[in-house]
Amino acid sequence: MNKTAKLRELNAKWLAECTCELRKTVTQGVLGDGNADADIVFIGEAPGAKEDREGRPFIGAAGKFLAAMLADIKMKREDVYITNIVKYRPPENRDPLSDEIAACAPWLEGEIKLIEPTLIVLLGRHAMNHFFPDKKISGEHGIVSVLPLFGKIQHFLPLYHPAAALYNGSLRATLKEDFKEIPLILKNIAEENPHKRE
Ligand code: URA
């Protein structure tokens, strides 16, 4: 079975089995979207209203901004994989609670283990704090961190969340600048690991 088929199976399993309390209030679960063979996995916080209605992550204003930044580095949504730490929209878009994040965590873990990305881009503080509980996004954005994860050294790039940066000129400029470094970061990781993905 190829990765796309395995991912479809994984998502069907967790859609049926996820114990997140948010299931009670949403229209539907919002699955990760994109390329199961991607080098980059983007992880956001949780779906918003549009994502809840349509069942796809990052399709509202923040998603359009993300797509524009991908275009700036000559990539498309279809080249990457985009998901959230929590797969269900919190009421009124409130922050996800720790129980909700914990309930969805094995699902996210399954996605990462299967895709084995070269780089995980953490969009905003919730995604970053899931992997780096003590770090602050203001100090870490644009800086690559590594952690042992599921038996390998995983590279992470924390960035400001596109929704937070959308209407804040200086965050927006910072996010765009950080984002433009992604191709060089990928190249550097590949050179550190010359035998990876051969
Ligand atoms: N913000 C997120 O963090 N995720 C989405 O899917 C949409 C907006």
CSV table of C-alpha atoms and ligand atoms in Angstrom, one decimal:
chain,number,residue,atom,x,y,z
A,1,MET,CA,0.0,0.0,0.0
A,2,ASN,CA,1.4,3.5,-0.8
A,3,LYS,CA,1.5,6.4,1.6
A,4,THR,CA,-1.6,8.0,0.2
A,5,ALA,CA,-3.6,4.9,0.7
A,6,LYS,CA,-2.2,4.4,4.2
A,7,LEU,CA,-3.0,8.0,5.1
A,8,ARG,CA,-6.6,7.5,3.9
A,9,GLU,CA,-6.8,4.5,6.2
A,10,LEU,CA,-5.3,6.3,9.1
A,11,ASN,CA,-7.7,9.2,8.7
A,12,ALA,CA,-10.7,6.9,8.4
A,13,LYS,CA,-9.6,5.1,11.6
A,14,TRP,CA,-9.2,8.3,13.7
A,15,LEU,CA,-12.3,9.9,12.3
A,16,ALA,CA,-14.2,7.0,13.7
A,17,GLU,CA,-12.1,6.6,16.9
A,18,CYS,CA,-10.9,10.0,18.1
A,19,THR,CA,-12.2,10.8,21.6
A,20,CYS,CA,-12.0,14.6,21.3
A,21,GLU,CA,-14.9,16.2,23.1
A,22,LEU,CA,-15.1,18.8,20.3
A,23,ARG,CA,-16.7,16.2,18.1
A,24,LYS,CA,-20.0,17.0,19.9
A,25,THR,CA,-20.2,20.5,18.6
A,26,VAL,CA,-18.7,20.5,15.1
A,27,THR,CA,-20.1,20.0,11.6
A,28,GLN,CA,-17.3,17.5,10.8
A,29,GLY,CA,-13.7,16.5,11.5
A,30,VAL,CA,-11.1,18.4,9.4
A,31,LEU,CA,-8.5,16.0,8.1
A,32,GLY,CA,-5.0,16.8,7.0
A,33,ASP,CA,-4.7,17.7,3.3
A,34,GLY,CA,-2.1,17.5,0.7
A,35,ASN,CA,0.7,15.2,-0.4
A,36,ALA,CA,1.4,12.1,1.7
A,37,ASP,CA,5.0,12.0,0.2
A,38,ALA,CA,5.6,15.7,1.1
A,39,ASP,CA,9.0,16.9,2.5
A,40,ILE,CA,7.2,19.5,4.6
A,41,VAL,CA,4.3,19.1,7.0
A,42,PHE,CA,2.6,22.3,8.2
A,43,ILE,CA,0.8,22.1,11.5
A,44,GLY,CA,-1.7,24.7,12.5
A,45,GLU,CA,-3.9,25.1,15.6
A,46,ALA,CA,-7.5,24.0,14.8
A,47,PRO,CA,-10.0,24.5,12.1
A,48,GLY,CA,-12.0,27.7,11.9
A,49,ALA,CA,-15.6,28.2,10.7
A,50,LYS,CA,-15.0,27.8,7.0
A,51,GLU,CA,-12.8,24.7,7.5
A,52,ASP,CA,-15.5,23.2,9.7
A,53,ARG,CA,-18.1,23.8,7.0
A,54,GLU,CA,-16.1,22.5,4.1
A,55,GLY,CA,-13.9,19.9,5.8
A,56,ARG,CA,-10.5,21.1,4.6
A,57,PRO,CA,-7.8,22.8,6.7
A,58,PHE,CA,-6.6,26.3,6.0
A,59,ILE,CA,-9.1,27.4,3.3
A,60,GLY,CA,-10.1,30.7,4.9
A,61,ALA,CA,-8.2,34.0,5.0
A,62,ALA,CA,-5.2,32.5,6.8
A,63,GLY,CA,-5.2,29.6,4.3
A,64,LYS,CA,-5.1,32.1,1.4
A,65,PHE,CA,-2.2,33.8,3.0
A,66,LEU,CA,-0.4,30.5,3.5
A,67,ALA,CA,-1.0,29.6,-0.2
A,68,ALA,CA,0.4,33.0,-1.3
A,69,MET,CA,3.6,32.4,0.8
A,70,LEU,CA,3.9,28.9,-0.7
A,71,ALA,CA,3.6,30.5,-4.1
A,72,ASP,CA,6.4,32.9,-3.2
A,73,ILE,CA,8.7,29.9,-2.7
A,74,LYS,CA,7.4,28.3,-5.9
A,75,MET,CA,5.4,25.7,-4.1
A,76,LYS,CA,1.7,24.7,-4.1
A,77,ARG,CA,-0.6,23.3,-1.4
A,78,GLU,CA,-0.4,20.0,-3.3
A,79,ASP,CA,3.4,19.8,-2.7
A,80,VAL,CA,3.1,19.9,1.0
A,81,TYR,CA,0.9,18.4,3.8
A,82,ILE,CA,-1.2,20.7,5.9
A,83,THR,CA,-2.9,19.6,9.2
A,84,ASN,CA,-3.8,20.8,12.6
A,85,ILE,CA,-3.0,19.7,16.2
A,86,VAL,CA,-6.8,19.6,16.8
A,87,LYS,CA,-9.0,18.2,14.0
A,88,TYR,CA,-12.2,19.8,15.2
A,89,ARG,CA,-13.3,23.5,15.4
A,90,PRO,CA,-13.4,24.8,19.0
A,91,PRO,CA,-16.6,26.7,19.6
A,92,GLU,CA,-16.2,30.4,18.7
A,93,ASN,CA,-12.7,29.6,17.6
A,94,ARG,CA,-11.5,29.6,21.3
A,95,ASP,CA,-8.0,28.2,22.0
A,96,PRO,CA,-8.0,24.4,22.1
A,97,LEU,CA,-7.9,22.9,25.6
A,98,SER,CA,-5.2,20.6,26.7
A,99,ASP,CA,-7.6,17.6,26.8
A,100,GLU,CA,-8.7,18.3,23.2
A,101,ILE,CA,-5.0,18.5,22.1
A,102,ALA,CA,-4.2,15.3,24.0
A,103,ALA,CA,-7.2,13.4,22.4
A,104,CYS,CA,-6.2,14.4,18.9
A,105,ALA,CA,-2.4,13.8,19.5
A,106,PRO,CA,-2.3,10.1,18.4
A,107,TRP,CA,-3.9,11.1,15.2
A,108,LEU,CA,-1.3,13.8,14.5
A,109,GLU,CA,1.4,11.3,15.6
A,110,GLY,CA,0.1,8.8,13.0
A,111,GLU,CA,0.3,11.4,10.3
A,112,ILE,CA,3.9,12.4,11.1
A,113,LYS,CA,5.1,8.8,11.4
A,114,LEU,CA,3.6,7.9,8.1
A,115,ILE,CA,4.7,10.9,6.1
A,116,GLU,CA,8.2,11.1,7.7
A,117,PRO,CA,8.7,14.8,6.7
A,118,THR,CA,12.1,16.4,6.4
A,119,LEU,CA,10.7,19.5,8.1
A,120,ILE,CA,7.7,20.2,10.3
A,121,VAL,CA,6.6,23.8,10.2
A,122,LEU,CA,4.8,24.8,13.3
A,123,LEU,CA,2.3,27.6,12.7
A,124,GLY,CA,1.7,29.6,15.8
A,125,ARG,CA,2.3,29.0,19.6
A,126,HIS,CA,-0.2,26.2,20.1
A,127,ALA,CA,1.5,24.0,17.5
A,128,MET,CA,4.9,25.0,18.7
A,129,ASN,CA,4.1,24.4,22.4
A,130,HIS,CA,2.8,20.9,21.6
A,131,PHE,CA,6.4,19.9,20.7
A,132,PHE,CA,8.3,22.6,22.7
A,133,PRO,CA,6.2,23.4,25.8
A,134,ASP,CA,8.6,26.0,27.2
A,135,LYS,CA,9.4,28.0,24.1
A,136,LYS,CA,7.9,31.4,23.2
A,137,ILE,CA,7.0,32.0,19.5
A,138,SER,CA,8.4,35.6,19.7
A,139,GLY,CA,11.8,34.2,20.4
A,140,GLU,CA,11.7,31.1,18.2
A,141,HIS,CA,10.1,32.0,15.0
A,142,GLY,CA,12.3,31.4,12.0
A,143,ILE,CA,14.8,29.3,14.0
A,144,VAL,CA,15.1,25.6,13.2
A,145,SER,CA,15.0,23.3,16.3
A,146,VAL,CA,15.6,19.6,16.4
A,147,LEU,CA,14.1,16.9,18.6
A,148,PRO,CA,14.3,13.1,18.6
A,149,LEU,CA,10.8,12.1,17.5
A,150,PHE,CA,9.6,8.6,16.7
A,151,GLY,CA,13.1,7.2,16.5
A,152,LYS,CA,14.7,9.9,14.3
A,153,ILE,CA,16.0,13.4,14.6
A,154,GLN,CA,13.2,15.7,13.5
A,155,HIS,CA,13.7,19.3,12.3
A,156,PHE,CA,11.1,21.9,13.2
A,157,LEU,CA,10.6,25.4,12.1
A,158,PRO,CA,8.3,27.5,14.3
A,159,LEU,CA,6.6,30.4,12.5
A,160,TYR,CA,4.0,33.0,13.5
A,161,HIS,CA,0.5,31.8,12.7
A,162,PRO,CA,-0.8,33.3,9.4
A,163,ALA,CA,-4.0,34.3,11.1
A,164,ALA,CA,-2.1,36.3,13.7
A,165,ALA,CA,0.0,37.9,11.1
A,166,LEU,CA,-2.7,38.7,8.6
A,167,TYR,CA,-3.8,42.0,10.1
A,168,ASN,CA,-0.5,43.0,11.9
A,169,GLY,CA,1.9,44.7,9.5
A,170,SER,CA,5.1,43.9,11.3
A,171,LEU,CA,4.2,40.2,12.2
A,172,ARG,CA,3.1,39.8,8.6
A,173,ALA,CA,6.5,41.1,7.2
A,174,THR,CA,8.4,38.9,9.7
A,175,LEU,CA,6.4,35.8,8.8
A,176,LYS,CA,6.9,36.4,5.1
A,177,GLU,CA,10.7,36.8,5.6
A,178,ASP,CA,10.9,33.7,7.8
A,179,PHE,CA,8.8,31.7,5.3
A,180,LYS,CA,11.2,32.6,2.4
A,181,GLU,CA,14.0,30.7,4.2
A,182,ILE,CA,12.2,27.4,3.9
A,183,PRO,CA,13.9,26.3,0.6
A,184,LEU,CA,17.4,27.0,2.1
A,185,ILE,CA,16.5,25.2,5.3
A,186,LEU,CA,15.4,22.1,3.4
A,187,LYS,CA,18.6,22.2,1.3
A,188,ASN,CA,20.7,22.5,4.5
A,189,ILE,CA,18.9,19.5,6.1
A,190,ALA,CA,19.4,17.5,3.0
A,191,GLU,CA,23.1,18.3,3.0
A,192,GLU,CA,23.3,17.3,6.7
A,193,ASN,CA,21.6,14.0,5.8
A,194,PRO,CA,22.9,13.3,2.3
A,195,HIS,CA,21.5,9.7,2.2
A,196,LYS,CA,18.0,10.6,3.3
A,197,ARG,CA,15.2,9.8,0.9
A,198,GLU,CA,17.4,8.2,-1.8
B,1,URA,N1,-6.2,28.2,11.4
B,1,URA,C1,-5.7,27.0,11.8
B,1,URA,O1,-4.8,26.9,12.7
B,1,URA,N2,-6.0,25.9,11.1
B,1,URA,C2,-6.9,25.9,10.1
B,1,URA,O2,-7.2,24.9,9.5
B,1,URA,C3,-7.5,27.2,9.7
B,1,URA,C4,-7.1,28.3,10.4
